[in-house]
CSV table of C-alpha atoms in Angstrom, one decimal:
chain,number,residue,atom,x,y,z
J,1,MET,CA,-14.4,-7.2,8.3
J,2,GLY,CA,-11.6,-8.3,6.0
J,3,LEU,CA,-10.6,-10.9,8.5
J,4,ILE,CA,-14.2,-12.0,9.4
J,5,ARG,CA,-16.2,-12.4,6.2
J,6,LYS,CA,-20.0,-12.2,6.2
J,7,SER,CA,-22.6,-11.8,3.4
J,8,SER,CA,-23.5,-8.2,4.3
J,9,ILE,CA,-22.6,-5.4,6.7
J,10,GLU,CA,-25.8,-5.9,8.7
J,11,GLU,CA,-24.8,-9.5,9.5
J,12,TYR,CA,-22.0,-8.3,11.7
J,13,TRP,CA,-24.6,-7.0,14.1
J,14,ASN,CA,-26.9,-10.1,13.8
J,15,SER,CA,-28.1,-10.9,17.3
J,16,THR,CA,-31.1,-13.1,16.4
J,17,MET,CA,-29.1,-16.3,16.1
J,18,ALA,CA,-26.4,-17.3,18.6
J,19,SER,CA,-24.4,-19.1,15.9
J,20,GLN,CA,-24.1,-15.9,13.8
J,21,ALA,CA,-23.2,-13.5,16.7
J,22,SER,CA,-20.1,-11.3,16.5
J,23,ASN,CA,-20.0,-9.6,19.8
J,24,TRP,CA,-16.9,-7.5,19.2
J,25,PHE,CA,-18.7,-5.4,16.6
J,26,LYS,CA,-21.6,-4.6,18.9
J,27,ARG,CA,-19.2,-3.7,21.7
J,28,THR,CA,-17.2,-1.4,19.5
J,29,MET,CA,-20.1,0.6,18.1
J,30,SER,CA,-23.7,0.2,17.0
J,31,ARG,CA,-24.7,-0.7,13.5
J,32,ASN,CA,-26.3,2.6,12.8
J,33,ARG,CA,-23.3,4.5,14.0
J,34,PHE,CA,-21.0,2.5,11.7
J,35,GLN,CA,-23.3,3.0,8.7
J,36,ASN,CA,-23.5,6.7,9.4
J,37,ILE,CA,-19.7,7.0,9.6
J,38,LEU,CA,-19.5,5.1,6.3
J,39,ARG,CA,-22.1,7.3,4.7
J,40,PHE,CA,-20.5,10.6,5.7
J,41,LEU,CA,-16.9,9.5,5.1
J,42,TYR,CA,-15.1,12.3,3.2
J,43,VAL,CA,-11.5,13.4,2.9
J,44,SER,CA,-12.1,16.6,0.9
J,45,ASP,CA,-14.4,19.6,1.2
J,46,HIS,CA,-16.7,18.9,-1.7
J,47,SER,CA,-18.0,22.5,-1.7
J,48,LYS,CA,-14.6,23.7,-2.7
J,49,ASN,CA,-14.2,21.3,-5.7
J,50,PHE,CA,-14.8,22.6,-9.2
J,51,PRO,CA,-18.0,21.5,-10.9
J,52,ARG,CA,-17.9,19.1,-13.8
J,53,GLU,CA,-18.4,22.0,-16.3
J,54,HIS,CA,-15.4,23.9,-15.0
J,55,PRO,CA,-12.1,23.7,-16.9
J,56,GLY,CA,-10.3,22.9,-13.6
J,57,TYR,CA,-12.6,20.0,-12.8
J,58,ASP,CA,-10.8,17.0,-11.3
J,59,PRO,CA,-12.7,13.7,-11.2
J,60,ALA,CA,-10.4,12.4,-8.5
J,61,SER,CA,-10.9,15.3,-6.2
J,62,ARG,CA,-12.9,13.3,-3.7
J,63,PHE,CA,-9.9,11.2,-2.8
J,64,ARG,CA,-7.1,13.4,-4.0
J,65,PRO,CA,-6.1,14.8,-0.5
J,66,LEU,CA,-5.6,11.3,0.9
J,67,LEU,CA,-3.6,10.2,-2.2
J,68,ASN,CA,-1.4,13.2,-2.0
J,69,PHE,CA,-0.9,12.6,1.8
J,70,MET,CA,0.1,9.0,1.1
J,71,ASN,CA,2.6,9.9,-1.5
J,72,ARG,CA,4.2,12.4,0.9
J,73,GLN,CA,4.5,9.9,3.7
J,74,PHE,CA,5.5,6.7,1.9
J,75,GLY,CA,8.9,8.0,1.0
J,76,ARG,CA,9.7,9.1,4.6
J,77,PHE,CA,9.8,5.7,6.2
J,78,LEU,CA,11.8,3.5,3.7
J,79,VAL,CA,14.9,3.9,1.5
J,80,PRO,CA,14.2,1.4,-1.3
J,81,GLU,CA,16.6,-1.1,-2.6
J,82,LYS,CA,18.2,-0.5,-6.0
J,83,GLU,CA,15.6,-2.5,-7.9
J,84,ILE,CA,12.2,-0.8,-8.3
J,85,CYS,CA,9.4,-1.3,-10.8
J,86,VAL,CA,6.5,0.6,-12.4
J,87,ASP,CA,3.2,-1.1,-13.3
J,88,GLU,CA,-0.5,-0.5,-13.4
J,89,THR,CA,-3.2,-1.8,-10.9
J,90,LEU,CA,-6.9,-1.7,-11.1
J,91,VAL,CA,-9.5,-0.9,-8.3
J,92,ALA,CA,-12.3,-3.1,-9.7
J,93,SER,CA,-15.6,-1.3,-10.1
J,94,LYS,CA,-18.4,-1.4,-12.6
J,95,GLY,CA,-20.0,1.8,-11.3
J,96,HIS,CA,-20.5,4.7,-13.6
J,97,ASN,CA,-17.5,7.0,-13.5
J,98,ILE,CA,-15.7,9.1,-16.1
J,99,MET,CA,-12.3,7.6,-15.0
J,100,ARG,CA,-13.4,4.0,-15.5
J,101,GLN,CA,-11.0,2.0,-17.6
J,102,TYR,CA,-11.1,-1.5,-19.3
J,103,ILE,CA,-8.1,-3.7,-18.8
J,104,PRO,CA,-8.8,-7.2,-20.1
J,105,SER,CA,-5.7,-8.7,-18.5
J,106,LYS,CA,-6.9,-7.8,-14.9
J,107,ALA,CA,-9.3,-10.0,-13.0
J,108,GLY,CA,-11.8,-7.2,-12.5
J,109,LYS,CA,-11.4,-5.9,-16.1
J,110,PHE,CA,-13.4,-2.6,-15.3
J,111,GLY,CA,-12.3,-0.1,-12.7
J,112,ILE,CA,-10.1,2.9,-11.7
J,113,LYS,CA,-6.5,2.5,-12.9
J,114,PHE,CA,-3.5,3.5,-10.8
J,115,TRP,CA,0.1,3.7,-11.8
J,116,MET,CA,2.4,2.6,-9.0
J,117,LEU,CA,6.1,2.8,-8.3
J,118,CYS,CA,7.1,-0.1,-5.9
J,119,GLU,CA,10.1,-1.7,-4.4
J,120,SER,CA,10.6,-4.9,-6.4
J,121,ALA,CA,11.6,-7.1,-3.5
J,122,THR,CA,8.8,-6.3,-1.1
J,123,GLY,CA,6.0,-4.5,-3.1
J,124,TYR,CA,6.3,-1.4,-0.8
J,125,ILE,CA,4.5,1.5,-2.6
J,126,LEU,CA,6.8,4.5,-3.1
J,127,GLN,CA,4.5,6.5,-5.2
J,128,MET,CA,1.1,6.1,-6.9
J,129,THR,CA,-1.0,8.2,-9.2
J,130,VAL,CA,-4.5,7.8,-10.6
J,131,TYR,CA,-5.1,7.7,-14.4
J,132,ARG,CA,-8.1,9.9,-15.1
J,133,GLY,CA,-8.3,9.2,-18.8
J,134,ARG,CA,-6.9,10.8,-22.0
J,135,ASN,CA,-9.1,13.9,-21.6
J,136,PHE,CA,-7.7,14.8,-18.2
J,137,ASP,CA,-4.2,13.3,-18.4
J,138,PRO,CA,-3.1,13.9,-22.0
J,139,VAL,CA,0.4,12.7,-23.1
J,140,PRO,CA,2.7,15.6,-24.0
J,141,SER,CA,3.5,15.8,-27.7
J,142,GLY,CA,6.7,14.0,-28.6
J,143,GLU,CA,6.5,11.6,-25.6
J,144,LEU,CA,5.0,8.2,-25.1
J,145,GLN,CA,2.6,7.5,-22.1
J,146,GLY,CA,5.1,5.0,-20.6
J,147,THR,CA,7.9,7.5,-20.7
J,148,GLN,CA,5.8,10.2,-19.1
J,149,VAL,CA,4.4,7.9,-16.4
J,150,VAL,CA,7.8,6.5,-15.3
J,151,THR,CA,9.6,9.8,-15.3
J,152,SER,CA,6.8,11.6,-13.4
J,153,LEU,CA,6.6,8.8,-10.7
J,154,LEU,CA,10.4,8.8,-10.2
J,155,SER,CA,10.5,12.6,-10.1
J,156,SER,CA,7.7,12.7,-7.5
J,157,ALA,CA,9.4,10.1,-5.4
J,158,ASN,CA,12.7,12.0,-5.6
J,159,LEU,CA,14.4,9.0,-7.2
J,160,LEU,CA,15.0,10.3,-10.7
J,161,ASN,CA,18.7,10.1,-11.7
J,162,LYS,CA,19.6,8.4,-8.4
J,163,CYS,CA,21.1,5.2,-10.1
J,164,TYR,CA,18.1,3.0,-9.4
J,165,HIS,CA,17.3,0.1,-11.7
J,166,VAL,CA,13.8,0.7,-13.0
J,167,PHE,CA,11.8,-2.2,-14.4
J,168,CYS,CA,8.7,-1.7,-16.5
J,169,ASP,CA,6.8,-3.7,-19.2
J,170,ARG,CA,5.4,-3.0,-22.6
J,171,THR,CA,8.2,-0.6,-23.5
J,172,LEU,CA,9.1,-2.4,-26.8
J,173,CYS,CA,6.0,-3.5,-28.6
J,174,LYS,CA,6.3,-4.7,-32.2
J,175,ASN,CA,4.6,-1.6,-33.6
J,176,ARG,CA,7.3,0.7,-32.1
J,177,PRO,CA,10.3,2.0,-34.0
J,178,MET,CA,13.3,-0.5,-33.6
J,179,PRO,CA,16.0,-2.1,-35.7
J,180,ASN,CA,14.6,-4.4,-38.3
J,181,VAL,CA,16.9,-7.2,-37.1
J,182,ILE,CA,15.0,-7.2,-33.8
J,183,LYS,CA,11.6,-6.4,-35.2
J,184,SER,CA,11.6,-9.2,-37.7
J,185,ALA,CA,13.6,-11.6,-35.5
J,186,ASP,CA,12.3,-15.2,-35.4
J,187,PRO,CA,14.8,-17.0,-33.1
J,188,ALA,CA,14.6,-20.7,-32.4
J,189,PRO,CA,13.2,-21.8,-29.0
J,190,ASN,CA,15.5,-20.9,-26.1
J,191,ASN,CA,17.5,-18.6,-28.4
J,192,ALA,CA,18.0,-14.9,-28.4
J,193,VAL,CA,19.1,-12.2,-30.9
J,194,TYR,CA,21.0,-9.1,-29.5
J,195,MET,CA,21.8,-5.7,-30.8
J,196,ARG,CA,23.6,-2.8,-29.0
J,197,LYS,CA,24.0,0.9,-29.6
J,198,GLY,CA,26.0,2.6,-26.9
J,199,LYS,CA,24.4,1.8,-23.5
J,200,VAL,CA,21.2,0.5,-25.0
J,201,LEU,CA,20.9,-3.3,-25.4
J,202,CYS,CA,18.0,-4.6,-27.5
J,203,MET,CA,17.0,-8.3,-27.5
J,204,ALA,CA,14.5,-10.7,-29.0
J,205,TYR,CA,14.0,-14.0,-27.3
J,206,ARG,CA,11.7,-17.0,-27.8
J,207,ASP,CA,11.1,-19.1,-24.7
J,208,ALA,CA,9.6,-22.2,-26.2
J,209,ASP,CA,8.2,-23.6,-29.4
J,210,GLY,CA,4.8,-22.2,-30.2
J,211,LYS,CA,5.3,-19.0,-28.2
J,212,ARG,CA,5.8,-15.6,-29.8
J,213,PRO,CA,9.2,-13.9,-29.3
J,214,VAL,CA,9.5,-11.2,-26.6
J,215,ARG,CA,11.5,-8.0,-27.1
J,216,MET,CA,13.4,-6.2,-24.3
J,217,LEU,CA,15.5,-3.1,-23.8
J,218,SER,CA,18.1,-2.5,-21.1
J,219,THR,CA,20.7,0.2,-20.3
J,220,TYR,CA,22.2,-1.9,-17.5
J,221,LEU,CA,22.4,-5.6,-18.2
J,222,PRO,CA,24.9,-7.3,-20.6
J,223,ALA,CA,24.2,-9.6,-23.5
J,224,GLN,CA,24.8,-12.7,-21.3
J,225,GLU,CA,23.1,-16.0,-20.9
J,226,LEU,CA,22.8,-18.2,-17.8
J,227,ARG,CA,23.7,-21.9,-17.6
J,228,SER,CA,20.1,-22.7,-18.4
J,229,GLY,CA,20.4,-20.9,-21.7
J,230,LYS,CA,18.0,-18.2,-20.6
J,231,PRO,CA,19.2,-14.6,-21.2
J,232,LYS,CA,20.2,-12.7,-18.1
J,233,ILE,CA,18.0,-9.8,-19.0
J,234,VAL,CA,14.9,-12.1,-19.0
J,235,HIS,CA,15.9,-13.7,-15.6
J,236,VAL,CA,16.4,-10.3,-13.9
J,237,TYR,CA,13.2,-8.9,-15.4
J,238,ASN,CA,11.1,-11.9,-14.1
J,239,LYS,CA,12.7,-11.5,-10.7
J,240,ASN,CA,12.1,-7.8,-10.3
J,241,MET,CA,9.1,-6.9,-12.3
J,242,GLY,CA,6.5,-8.4,-9.9
J,243,GLY,CA,6.4,-5.8,-7.2
J,244,VAL,CA,3.0,-4.4,-8.0
J,245,ASP,CA,1.5,-7.8,-8.7
J,246,THR,CA,2.9,-9.0,-5.4
J,247,ALA,CA,1.2,-6.1,-3.6
J,248,ASP,CA,-2.1,-6.8,-5.4
J,249,SER,CA,-2.1,-10.5,-4.6
J,250,VAL,CA,-1.3,-9.8,-0.9
J,251,MET,CA,-4.0,-7.1,-0.7
J,252,LYS,CA,-6.8,-9.4,-1.9
J,253,ALA,CA,-6.4,-11.8,1.1
J,254,TYR,CA,-7.9,-9.4,3.7
J,255,SER,CA,-9.2,-6.5,1.8
J,256,GLY,CA,-12.9,-6.8,2.8
J,257,GLN,CA,-14.0,-4.8,-0.2
J,258,ARG,CA,-17.7,-4.8,-1.0
J,259,LYS,CA,-19.9,-3.4,-3.7
J,260,ASN,CA,-20.4,0.3,-3.4
J,261,ARG,CA,-22.6,2.6,-5.4
J,262,LYS,CA,-20.0,5.4,-5.1
J,263,THR,CA,-16.9,4.5,-7.0
J,264,TRP,CA,-14.8,7.2,-5.3
J,265,LYS,CA,-15.7,5.7,-1.9
J,266,LYS,CA,-14.5,2.3,-2.9
J,267,VAL,CA,-11.3,3.8,-4.1
J,268,LEU,CA,-11.0,5.6,-0.7
J,269,LEU,CA,-11.3,2.4,1.3
J,270,HIS,CA,-8.9,0.7,-1.1
J,271,LEU,CA,-6.3,3.4,-0.3
J,272,TYR,CA,-6.6,2.7,3.4
J,273,HIS,CA,-5.7,-0.9,2.7
J,274,ARG,CA,-2.7,0.3,0.7
J,275,ILE,CA,-1.6,2.3,3.8
J,276,LEU,CA,-2.0,-0.8,6.0
J,277,HIS,CA,0.0,-2.9,3.5
J,278,ASN,CA,2.9,-0.5,3.5
J,279,ALA,CA,2.8,-0.3,7.3
J,280,TYR,CA,3.2,-4.1,7.5
J,281,ILE,CA,6.3,-4.0,5.2
J,282,SER,CA,7.8,-1.2,7.3
J,283,TYR,CA,7.2,-3.4,10.4
J,284,THR,CA,8.9,-6.4,8.9
J,285,LYS,CA,12.0,-4.3,7.9
J,286,ASN,CA,12.3,-2.5,11.3
J,287,THR,CA,11.0,-4.8,14.0
J,288,ALA,CA,13.1,-6.7,16.5
J,289,ASP,CA,10.3,-9.3,17.1
J,290,THR,CA,11.3,-12.9,16.7
J,291,PRO,CA,9.5,-14.5,15.0
J,292,ILE,CA,8.1,-11.7,12.9
J,293,LYS,CA,4.3,-11.4,13.1
J,294,SER,CA,2.3,-12.7,10.2
J,295,ARG,CA,0.3,-10.2,8.2
J,296,VAL,CA,-3.0,-11.5,9.6
J,297,ARG,CA,-1.6,-11.1,13.2
J,298,PHE,CA,-0.4,-7.6,12.3
J,299,ILE,CA,-3.8,-6.6,11.1
J,300,GLN,CA,-5.4,-8.1,14.2
J,301,ASP,CA,-3.0,-6.0,16.4
J,302,VAL,CA,-3.9,-2.9,14.5
J,303,VAL,CA,-7.6,-3.5,14.9
J,304,GLU,CA,-7.1,-4.1,18.7
J,305,SER,CA,-5.0,-0.9,19.1
J,306,LEU,CA,-7.6,1.3,17.3
J,307,SER,CA,-10.6,-0.1,19.2
J,308,ASP,CA,-11.7,0.5,22.7
J,309,THR,CA,-11.5,-3.2,23.6
J,310,VAL,CA,-7.6,-3.3,24.0
J,311,THR,CA,-6.5,-6.0,26.4
J,312,ILE,CA,-2.9,-6.4,27.5
J,313,ASN,CA,-1.6,-9.4,29.4
J,314,VAL,CA,0.2,-7.3,32.0
J,315,ILE,CA,-0.4,-7.1,35.7
J,316,PRO,CA,0.3,-3.4,36.4
J,317,ALA,CA,1.7,-2.1,39.7
J,318,ARG,CA,-1.0,-1.1,42.2
J,319,ALA,CA,-1.8,2.6,41.9
J,320,ARG,CA,-1.4,4.6,45.0
J,321,PRO,CA,-4.8,6.1,46.2
J,322,HIS,CA,-3.5,9.7,46.0
J,323,ASP,CA,-2.3,9.1,42.4
J,324,GLN,CA,-5.9,8.8,41.2
J,325,ARG,CA,-6.9,12.0,42.9
J,326,ARG,CA,-4.2,14.1,41.2
J,327,ASN,CA,-5.0,15.5,37.7
J,328,ILE,CA,-1.8,14.4,35.9
J,329,HIS,CA,-1.9,13.7,32.2
J,330,VAL,CA,0.7,11.2,30.9
J,331,GLY,CA,1.3,11.6,27.2
J,332,VAL,CA,3.8,10.2,24.7
J,333,LYS,CA,6.3,11.8,22.4
J,334,LEU,CA,7.8,10.5,19.1
J,335,LEU,CA,11.5,9.5,19.4
J,336,SER,CA,13.9,11.3,17.0
J,337,GLY,CA,15.1,9.6,13.9
J,338,ARG,CA,14.4,5.8,13.9
J,339,LYS,CA,15.1,5.3,17.5
J,340,GLU,CA,13.1,2.7,19.4
J,341,LYS,CA,12.8,1.8,23.1
J,342,ASP,CA,11.4,-1.2,24.9
J,343,CYS,CA,7.9,-0.4,26.1
J,344,CYS,CA,8.0,-0.2,29.9
J,345,VAL,CA,4.5,-1.7,30.2
J,346,CYS,CA,4.1,-4.6,27.7
J,347,SER,CA,7.8,-5.5,26.9
J,348,ARG,CA,9.1,-8.7,28.5
J,349,ARG,CA,12.7,-9.3,27.3
J,350,SER,CA,13.1,-12.3,29.6
J,351,GLN,CA,10.3,-14.2,27.7
J,352,ALA,CA,10.9,-15.7,24.3
J,353,GLY,CA,9.3,-13.3,21.7
J,354,GLY,CA,8.1,-11.0,24.5
J,355,ARG,CA,10.1,-8.0,23.5
J,356,ARG,CA,7.9,-5.1,22.4
J,357,ARG,CA,9.6,-2.0,20.8
J,358,SER,CA,8.1,1.4,20.6
J,359,ARG,CA,8.9,4.6,18.6
J,360,THR,CA,7.2,6.7,21.3
J,361,ALA,CA,8.2,7.4,24.9
J,362,CYS,CA,6.6,8.8,28.0
J,363,SER,CA,6.6,12.6,27.8
J,364,PHE,CA,7.5,12.8,31.5
J,365,CYS,CA,9.9,10.0,32.5
J,366,GLY,CA,11.3,9.3,29.0
J,367,LYS,CA,10.7,5.5,29.1
J,368,GLY,CA,9.5,3.7,26.0
J,369,LEU,CA,5.7,3.6,26.0
J,370,HIS,CA,3.1,2.7,23.4
J,371,ARG,CA,0.0,4.9,23.1
J,372,CYS,CA,-2.3,2.0,24.0
J,373,CYS,CA,-0.2,1.3,27.2
J,374,ILE,CA,-0.6,4.8,28.7
J,375,GLN,CA,-3.5,3.7,30.9
J,376,PHE,CA,-1.3,1.1,32.5
J,377,HIS,CA,1.8,3.3,33.1
J,378,TYR,CA,1.4,3.8,36.8
J,379,ASN,CA,5.1,3.9,37.8
J,380,CYS,CA,6.0,7.2,36.1
J,381,HIS,CA,8.3,9.1,38.5
J,382,GLU,CA,6.4,12.3,37.9
J,383,TYR,CA,3.6,10.8,39.9
């Protein structure tokens, strides 16, 4: 539905006008079945959640199991590059919810706020946590919220004190304690003022006339300027701080999000799209396909593989008559580590771009085999 946009869910099953027909949806399931699945879609046992009056009440309990599962899995499939970033994102919603936040800089302005730790280069999500409000997520005394968020995300991702370069914004606002030289600095356009104490470098920089100076901190970069006159700390920040924004902009293209009376269910569907986004980044980093599939083609392949209408352009070997009479179940097993094999059904190395790698293999003969290709695997020697 994110690829094929229509005005309402019911329109996908419209059969009264030939020009509006979408036969794939009707072949996959009926409209009533889809709406019932959507209606009864849950990832937690609501009867075991604490009521709102209970001290242990968690307003995110309806999607907490999926969020915890995502965080456990995301770190297993990718070792991030050295540059990572922490930023906030908003699942836009105007529905009544105790966790709803107002962020005027975001397009949706109202919604559920998440903190995300991402790889700067790709936007791959390493860890994400929901902000439930000051009543449920108070800041420990003696800490700032930014400090608590960054350290907790890094610790949860097992990346704290691992020599990563972490980029985050709004760490040095003018109302925070800092040297007066930096606080009251009013540099000329394209000029910077530096101060250093030990490993900490503090800088105030004005980009152009009429703009306010920006203030930055770094424990890694030197007080150095590029040939353009721009400080290196500004250049590196602009290059590596956009991981979360990159993920958000890519997600909007095929999200398929619709208005929903239940805010938690909209968040739940949003999390599924986050999983799909991470899956595509993992594919681009590990595939041997040339050329690499576009994101829309990747989503299309995922849709085909999850539906009952899978078609593979392969002419399988003719099954022997006695094969069909024997009750033999061919399954697949996951290859150890990051090993991959050519799928013995759909891979064609002799054709340009025809190679198809699989992380699973036939449980009997050991040949590479996708799950969706099992029905065409007639030449298994166990037959």
